[in-house]
Coordinates of C-alpha atoms and ligand atoms in Angstrom, one line a residue:
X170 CA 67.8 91.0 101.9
X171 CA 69.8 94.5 101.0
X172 CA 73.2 94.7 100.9
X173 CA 73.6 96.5 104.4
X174 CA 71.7 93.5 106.6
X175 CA 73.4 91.3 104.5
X176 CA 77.0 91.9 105.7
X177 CA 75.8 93.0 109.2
X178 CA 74.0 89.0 109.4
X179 CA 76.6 87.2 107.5
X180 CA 79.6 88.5 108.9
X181 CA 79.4 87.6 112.9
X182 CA 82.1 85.9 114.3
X183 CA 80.4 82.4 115.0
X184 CA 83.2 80.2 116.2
X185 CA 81.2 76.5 115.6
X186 CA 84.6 74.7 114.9
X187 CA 88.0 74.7 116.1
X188 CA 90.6 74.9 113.7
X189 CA 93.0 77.7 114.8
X190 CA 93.7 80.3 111.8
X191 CA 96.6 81.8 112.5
X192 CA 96.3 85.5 110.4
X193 CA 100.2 87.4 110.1
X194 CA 100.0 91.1 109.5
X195 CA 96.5 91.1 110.5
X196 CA 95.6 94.9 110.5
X197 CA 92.2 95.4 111.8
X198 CA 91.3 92.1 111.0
X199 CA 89.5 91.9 107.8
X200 CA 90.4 88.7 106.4
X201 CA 90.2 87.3 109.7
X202 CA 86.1 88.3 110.3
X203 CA 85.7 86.4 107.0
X204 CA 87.5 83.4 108.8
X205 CA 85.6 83.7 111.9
X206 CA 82.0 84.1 109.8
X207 CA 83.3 80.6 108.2
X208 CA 83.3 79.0 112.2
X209 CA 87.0 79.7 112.5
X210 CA 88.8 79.9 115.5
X211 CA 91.4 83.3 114.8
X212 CA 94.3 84.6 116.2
X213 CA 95.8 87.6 114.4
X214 CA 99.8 88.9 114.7
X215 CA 99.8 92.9 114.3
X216 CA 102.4 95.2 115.0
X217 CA 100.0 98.7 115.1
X218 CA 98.0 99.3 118.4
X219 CA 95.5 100.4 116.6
X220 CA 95.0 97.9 114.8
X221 CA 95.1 95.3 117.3
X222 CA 92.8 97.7 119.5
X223 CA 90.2 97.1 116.4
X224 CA 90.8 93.6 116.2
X225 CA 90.0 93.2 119.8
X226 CA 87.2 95.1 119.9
X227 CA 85.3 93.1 116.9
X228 CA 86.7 89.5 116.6
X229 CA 86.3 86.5 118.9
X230 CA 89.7 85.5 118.6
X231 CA 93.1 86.9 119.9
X232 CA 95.2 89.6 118.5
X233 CA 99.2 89.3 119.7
X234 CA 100.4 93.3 119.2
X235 CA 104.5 92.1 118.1
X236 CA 106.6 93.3 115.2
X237 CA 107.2 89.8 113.6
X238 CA 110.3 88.5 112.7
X239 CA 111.2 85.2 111.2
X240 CA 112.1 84.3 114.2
X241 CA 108.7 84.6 116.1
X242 CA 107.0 81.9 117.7
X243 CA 104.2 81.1 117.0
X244 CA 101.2 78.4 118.1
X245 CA 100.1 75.4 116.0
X246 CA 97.3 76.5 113.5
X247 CA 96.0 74.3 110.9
X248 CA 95.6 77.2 108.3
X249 CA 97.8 80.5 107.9
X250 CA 96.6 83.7 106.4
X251 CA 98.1 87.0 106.0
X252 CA 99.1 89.8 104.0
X253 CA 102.3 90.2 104.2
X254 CA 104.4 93.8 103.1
X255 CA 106.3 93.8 100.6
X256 CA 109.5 96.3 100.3
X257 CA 111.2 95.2 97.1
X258 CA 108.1 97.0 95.4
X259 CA 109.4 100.0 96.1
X260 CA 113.0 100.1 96.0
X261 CA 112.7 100.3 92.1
X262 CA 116.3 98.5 91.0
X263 CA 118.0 97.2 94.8
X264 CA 115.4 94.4 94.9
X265 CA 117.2 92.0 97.3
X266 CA 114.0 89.2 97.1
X267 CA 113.8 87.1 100.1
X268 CA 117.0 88.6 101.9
X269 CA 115.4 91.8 102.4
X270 CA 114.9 91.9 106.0
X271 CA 112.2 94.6 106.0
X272 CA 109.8 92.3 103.5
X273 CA 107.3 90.0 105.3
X274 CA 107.4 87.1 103.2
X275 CA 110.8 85.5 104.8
X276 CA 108.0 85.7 108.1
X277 CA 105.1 84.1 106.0
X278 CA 107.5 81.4 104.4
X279 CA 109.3 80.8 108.2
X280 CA 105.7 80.7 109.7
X281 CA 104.3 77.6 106.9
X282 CA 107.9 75.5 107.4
X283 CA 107.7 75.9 111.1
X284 CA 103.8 75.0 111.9
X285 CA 103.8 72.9 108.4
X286 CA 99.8 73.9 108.3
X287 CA 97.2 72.0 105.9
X288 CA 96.5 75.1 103.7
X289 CA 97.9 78.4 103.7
X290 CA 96.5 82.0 101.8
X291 CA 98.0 84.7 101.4
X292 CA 96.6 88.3 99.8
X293 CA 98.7 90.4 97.7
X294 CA 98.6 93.4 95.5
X295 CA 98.6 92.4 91.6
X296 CA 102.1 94.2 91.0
X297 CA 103.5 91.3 93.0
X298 CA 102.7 89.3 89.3
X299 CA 104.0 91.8 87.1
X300 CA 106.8 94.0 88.2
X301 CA 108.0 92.0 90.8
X302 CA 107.2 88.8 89.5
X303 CA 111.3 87.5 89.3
X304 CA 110.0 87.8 93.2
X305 CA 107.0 85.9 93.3
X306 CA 108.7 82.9 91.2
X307 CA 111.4 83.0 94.0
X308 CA 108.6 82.7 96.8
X309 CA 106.4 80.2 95.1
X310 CA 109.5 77.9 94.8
X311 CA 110.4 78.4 97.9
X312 CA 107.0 76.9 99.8
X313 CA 106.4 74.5 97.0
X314 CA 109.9 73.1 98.2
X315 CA 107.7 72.7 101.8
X316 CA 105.9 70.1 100.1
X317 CA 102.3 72.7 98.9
X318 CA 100.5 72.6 95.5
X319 CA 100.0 76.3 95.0
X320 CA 97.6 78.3 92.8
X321 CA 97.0 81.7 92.3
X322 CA 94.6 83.9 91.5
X323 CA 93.5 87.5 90.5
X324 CA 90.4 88.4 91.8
X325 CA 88.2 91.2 92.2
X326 CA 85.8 91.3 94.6
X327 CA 83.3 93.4 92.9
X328 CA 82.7 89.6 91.6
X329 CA 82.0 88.6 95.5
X330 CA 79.1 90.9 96.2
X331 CA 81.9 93.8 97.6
X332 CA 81.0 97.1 95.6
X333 CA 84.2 97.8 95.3
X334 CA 86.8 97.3 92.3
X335 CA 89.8 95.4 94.0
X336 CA 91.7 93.4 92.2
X337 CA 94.4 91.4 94.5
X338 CA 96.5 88.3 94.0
X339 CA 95.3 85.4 96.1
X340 CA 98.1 82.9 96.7
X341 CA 97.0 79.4 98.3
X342 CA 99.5 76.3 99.1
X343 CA 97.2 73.3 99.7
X344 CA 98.5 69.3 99.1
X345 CA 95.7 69.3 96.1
X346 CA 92.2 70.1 95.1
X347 CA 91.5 73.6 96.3
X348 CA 89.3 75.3 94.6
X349 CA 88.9 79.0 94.5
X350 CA 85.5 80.8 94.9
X351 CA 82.9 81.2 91.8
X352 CA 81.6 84.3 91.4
X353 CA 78.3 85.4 93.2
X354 CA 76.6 86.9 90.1
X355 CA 75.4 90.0 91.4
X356 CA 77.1 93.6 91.6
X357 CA 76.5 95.4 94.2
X358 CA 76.8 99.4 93.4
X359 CA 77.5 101.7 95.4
X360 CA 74.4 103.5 96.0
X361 CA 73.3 100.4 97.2
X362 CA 75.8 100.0 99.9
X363 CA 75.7 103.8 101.0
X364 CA 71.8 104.7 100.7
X365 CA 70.7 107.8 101.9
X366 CA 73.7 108.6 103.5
X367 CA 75.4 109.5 100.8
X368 CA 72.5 112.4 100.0
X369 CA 73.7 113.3 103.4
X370 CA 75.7 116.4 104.0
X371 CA 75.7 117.1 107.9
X372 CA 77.8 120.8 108.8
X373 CA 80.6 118.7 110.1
X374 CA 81.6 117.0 106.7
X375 CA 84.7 118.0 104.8
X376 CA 83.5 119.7 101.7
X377 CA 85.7 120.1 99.0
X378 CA 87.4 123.5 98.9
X379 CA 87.0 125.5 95.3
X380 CA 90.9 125.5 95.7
X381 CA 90.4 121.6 96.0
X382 CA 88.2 121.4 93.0
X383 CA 90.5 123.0 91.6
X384 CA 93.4 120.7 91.7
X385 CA 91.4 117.7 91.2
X386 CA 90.4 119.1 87.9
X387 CA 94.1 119.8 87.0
X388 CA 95.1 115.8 88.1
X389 CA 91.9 114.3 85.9
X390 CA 93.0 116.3 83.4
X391 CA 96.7 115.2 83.2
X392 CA 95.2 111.4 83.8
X393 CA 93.2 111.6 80.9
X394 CA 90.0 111.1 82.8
X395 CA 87.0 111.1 81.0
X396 CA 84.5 110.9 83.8
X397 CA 84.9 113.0 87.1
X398 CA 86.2 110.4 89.6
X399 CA 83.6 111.0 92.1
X400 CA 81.7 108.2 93.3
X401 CA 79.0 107.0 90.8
X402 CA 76.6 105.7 92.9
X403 CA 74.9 103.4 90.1
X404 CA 78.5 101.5 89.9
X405 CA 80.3 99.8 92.3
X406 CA 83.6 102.2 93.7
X407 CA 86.9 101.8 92.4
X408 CA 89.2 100.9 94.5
X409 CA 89.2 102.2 98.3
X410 CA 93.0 103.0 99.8
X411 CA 94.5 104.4 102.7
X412 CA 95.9 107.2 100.1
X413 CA 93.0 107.8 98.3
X414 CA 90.9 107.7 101.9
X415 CA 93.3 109.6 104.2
X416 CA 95.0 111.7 102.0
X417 CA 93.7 114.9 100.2
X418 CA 95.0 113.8 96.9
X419 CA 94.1 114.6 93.2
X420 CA 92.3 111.1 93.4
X421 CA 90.7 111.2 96.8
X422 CA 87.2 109.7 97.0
X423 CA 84.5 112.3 97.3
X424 CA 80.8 112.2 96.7
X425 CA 79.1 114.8 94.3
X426 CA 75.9 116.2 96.3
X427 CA 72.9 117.3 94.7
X428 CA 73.4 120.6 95.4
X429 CA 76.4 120.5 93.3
X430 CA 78.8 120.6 96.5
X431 CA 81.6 117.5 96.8
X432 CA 82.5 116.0 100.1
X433 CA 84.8 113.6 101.3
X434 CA 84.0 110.0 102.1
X435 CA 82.9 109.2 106.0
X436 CA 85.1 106.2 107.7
X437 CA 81.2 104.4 107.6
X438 CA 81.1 104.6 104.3
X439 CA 84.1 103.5 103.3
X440 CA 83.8 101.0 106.1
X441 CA 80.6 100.0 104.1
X442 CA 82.5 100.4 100.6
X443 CA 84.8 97.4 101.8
X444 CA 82.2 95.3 103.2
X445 CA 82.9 95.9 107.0
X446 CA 79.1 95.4 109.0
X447 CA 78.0 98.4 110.3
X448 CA 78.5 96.9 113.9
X449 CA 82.4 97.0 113.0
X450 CA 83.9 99.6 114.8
X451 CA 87.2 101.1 114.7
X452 CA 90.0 102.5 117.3
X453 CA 91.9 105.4 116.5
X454 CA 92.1 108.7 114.9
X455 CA 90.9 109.4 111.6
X456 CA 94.0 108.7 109.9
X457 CA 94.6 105.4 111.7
X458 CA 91.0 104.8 110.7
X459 CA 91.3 105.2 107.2
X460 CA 94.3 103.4 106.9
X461 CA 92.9 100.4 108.5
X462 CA 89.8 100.5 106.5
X463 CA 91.9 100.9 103.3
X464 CA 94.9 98.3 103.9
X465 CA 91.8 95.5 104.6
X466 CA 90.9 92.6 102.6
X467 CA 87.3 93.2 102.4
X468 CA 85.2 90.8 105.1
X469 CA 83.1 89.4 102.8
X470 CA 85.6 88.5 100.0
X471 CA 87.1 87.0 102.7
X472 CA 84.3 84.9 103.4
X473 CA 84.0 83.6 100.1
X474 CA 87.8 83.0 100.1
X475 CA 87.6 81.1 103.8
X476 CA 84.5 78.8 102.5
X477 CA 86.6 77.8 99.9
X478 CA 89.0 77.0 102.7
X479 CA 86.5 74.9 104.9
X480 CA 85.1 73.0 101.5
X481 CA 89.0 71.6 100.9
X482 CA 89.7 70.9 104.7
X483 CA 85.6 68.8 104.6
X484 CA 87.4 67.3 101.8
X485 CA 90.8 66.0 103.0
X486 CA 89.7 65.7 106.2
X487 CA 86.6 63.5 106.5
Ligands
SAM279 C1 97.9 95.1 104.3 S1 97.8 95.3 106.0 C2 96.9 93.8 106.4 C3 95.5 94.0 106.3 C4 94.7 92.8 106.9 N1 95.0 91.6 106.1 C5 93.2 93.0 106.9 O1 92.5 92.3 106.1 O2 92.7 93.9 107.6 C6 99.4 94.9 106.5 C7 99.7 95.0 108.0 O3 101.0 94.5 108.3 C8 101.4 95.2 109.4 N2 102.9 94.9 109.5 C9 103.9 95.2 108.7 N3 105.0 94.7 109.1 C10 104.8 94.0 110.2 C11 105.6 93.2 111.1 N4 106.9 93.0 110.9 N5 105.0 92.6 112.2 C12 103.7 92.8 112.4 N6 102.9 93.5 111.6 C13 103.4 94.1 110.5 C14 101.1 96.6 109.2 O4 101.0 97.3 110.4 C15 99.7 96.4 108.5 O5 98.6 96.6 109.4

């Protein structure tokens, strides 16, 4: 099976069991379609209507459109999941760890002491473990005083069939004998993912401008690029955000076309890039659109991540 009718079979929402995941900062829902493609019941917590709008649109299971506080009720879930913010990245030097209102982990840490669930995840980017990581010891010691064994991981999903380089820090709190995904073997490249589309170059599609070209040549320059950061379409992509998706930037993702001419990427395929199933469909402009696609955890990392899940719930459980 190619990679397209791969993600469009394996991630449907199939609901055969359940346990309630409860999803915090649940943007469009990307970690939670990998949930729901496991048999989990969802139920995501989003502050952007968009987002929720998305969520709605795809998932099986509820989206609550709130701005969470630690002081937000919430329903009895058996597993928690979420990516929450974090602020003390970038206020280089005030870093006021878990006091700092605007940061979601006092919400995640409030959620797991409140609802006491039988595994928790959450995603995070990898600074989290380097320049913040006087942070992350203060959270980790935090839930493992709620009574969780906690691991961590960085993984990339290019290692999970996603063509995509993205590396993120996986956090889980589990009372013993989780076991994080193996790798799936094969690399997916991007070519694969994209197809003929990305020959394609319809009127409509925002071709670089030589001013553009340009500038891009300046930044690659000043990076020390050695390759033109264009998509290779024998490799899997590096690493798809709302920046580099939304915004016109020195390191925007662009395809080279035969004919010589660059254009940007299309919200399908960097909907494809991140493992969202072409049946995915999202609400808003394309802006809000980007930024969904490009704050996600890709679905079917997540699906790898939430089989993990069920195998240590079949484990305690039965
Ligand atoms: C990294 S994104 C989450 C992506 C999501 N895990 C996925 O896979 O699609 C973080 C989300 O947190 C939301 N957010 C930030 N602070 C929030 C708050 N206090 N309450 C609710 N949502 C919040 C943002 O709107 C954003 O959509």
């Amino acid at each position: 099976m190619n990679y397209v009718d791969k993600i469009n079979h394996l991630l449907k929402p199939s609901q055969s069991d359940n346990l309630l995941v409860i999803d915090l900062f649940a943007g469009c829902g990307g970690l939670s379609l990998g949930f729901e493609a496991q048999g989990f019941e969802t139920h995501g917590f989003e502050m952007d209507t968009d987002s929720c709008a998305t969520y709605r649109k795809n998932l099986k299971g509820k989206c609550t459109e709130i701005v969470l506080t630690p002081d937000t009720k919430l329903p009895p879930a058996t597993i928690i999941i979420g990516g929450p913010p974090c602020q003390p990245f970038s206020v280089g030097g005030h870093q006021k760890g878990l006091k700092d209102s605007r940061d979601g982990f006092p919400i995640f840490i409030n959620a797991v002491k409140t609802l006491n669930p039988e595994i928790w995840l959450f995603e995070n980017v990898r600074g989290l473990l380097y320049k913040n990581k006087c942070y992350f010891d203060e959270i980790v010691e935090t839930l493992q005083g709620l009574g969780y064994v906690i691991n961590w991981e960085l993984l990339n999903a290019v290692n999970y069939g996603v063509p995509q380089n993205r590396e993120r820090l996986i956090v889980v709190g589990h009372r013993g004998n989780f076991k994080f995904p193996l790798y799936t073997g094969y690399k997916v490249s991007a070519g694969e993912a994209l197809g003929e589309m990305a020959l394609l170059a319809p009127p409509s599609s925002k071709f670089l401008t030589p001013s553009m070209d340009e500038y891009v040549a300046k930044y690659e320059k000043a990076s020390f690029c050695k390759n033109p950061r264009d998509l290779h379409l024998n490799k899997p992509a590096r690493t798809l955000t709302c920046r580099n998706l939304a915004g016109a930037t020195g390191d925007m993702h662009r395809i080279k076309l035969p004919d010589g001419r660059r254009r940007r990427l299309w919200l399908r395929e960097a909907a494809r890039l991140q493992s969202f199933p072409d049946w995915f469909e999202f609400v808003g402009g394309e802006i809000s659109c980007f930024n969904q696609v490009g704050n996600a955890v890709p679905p079917l990392f997540a699906f790898h991540l939430a089989k993990s899940v069920q195998h240590y719930l079949d484990r305690v459980r039965y």
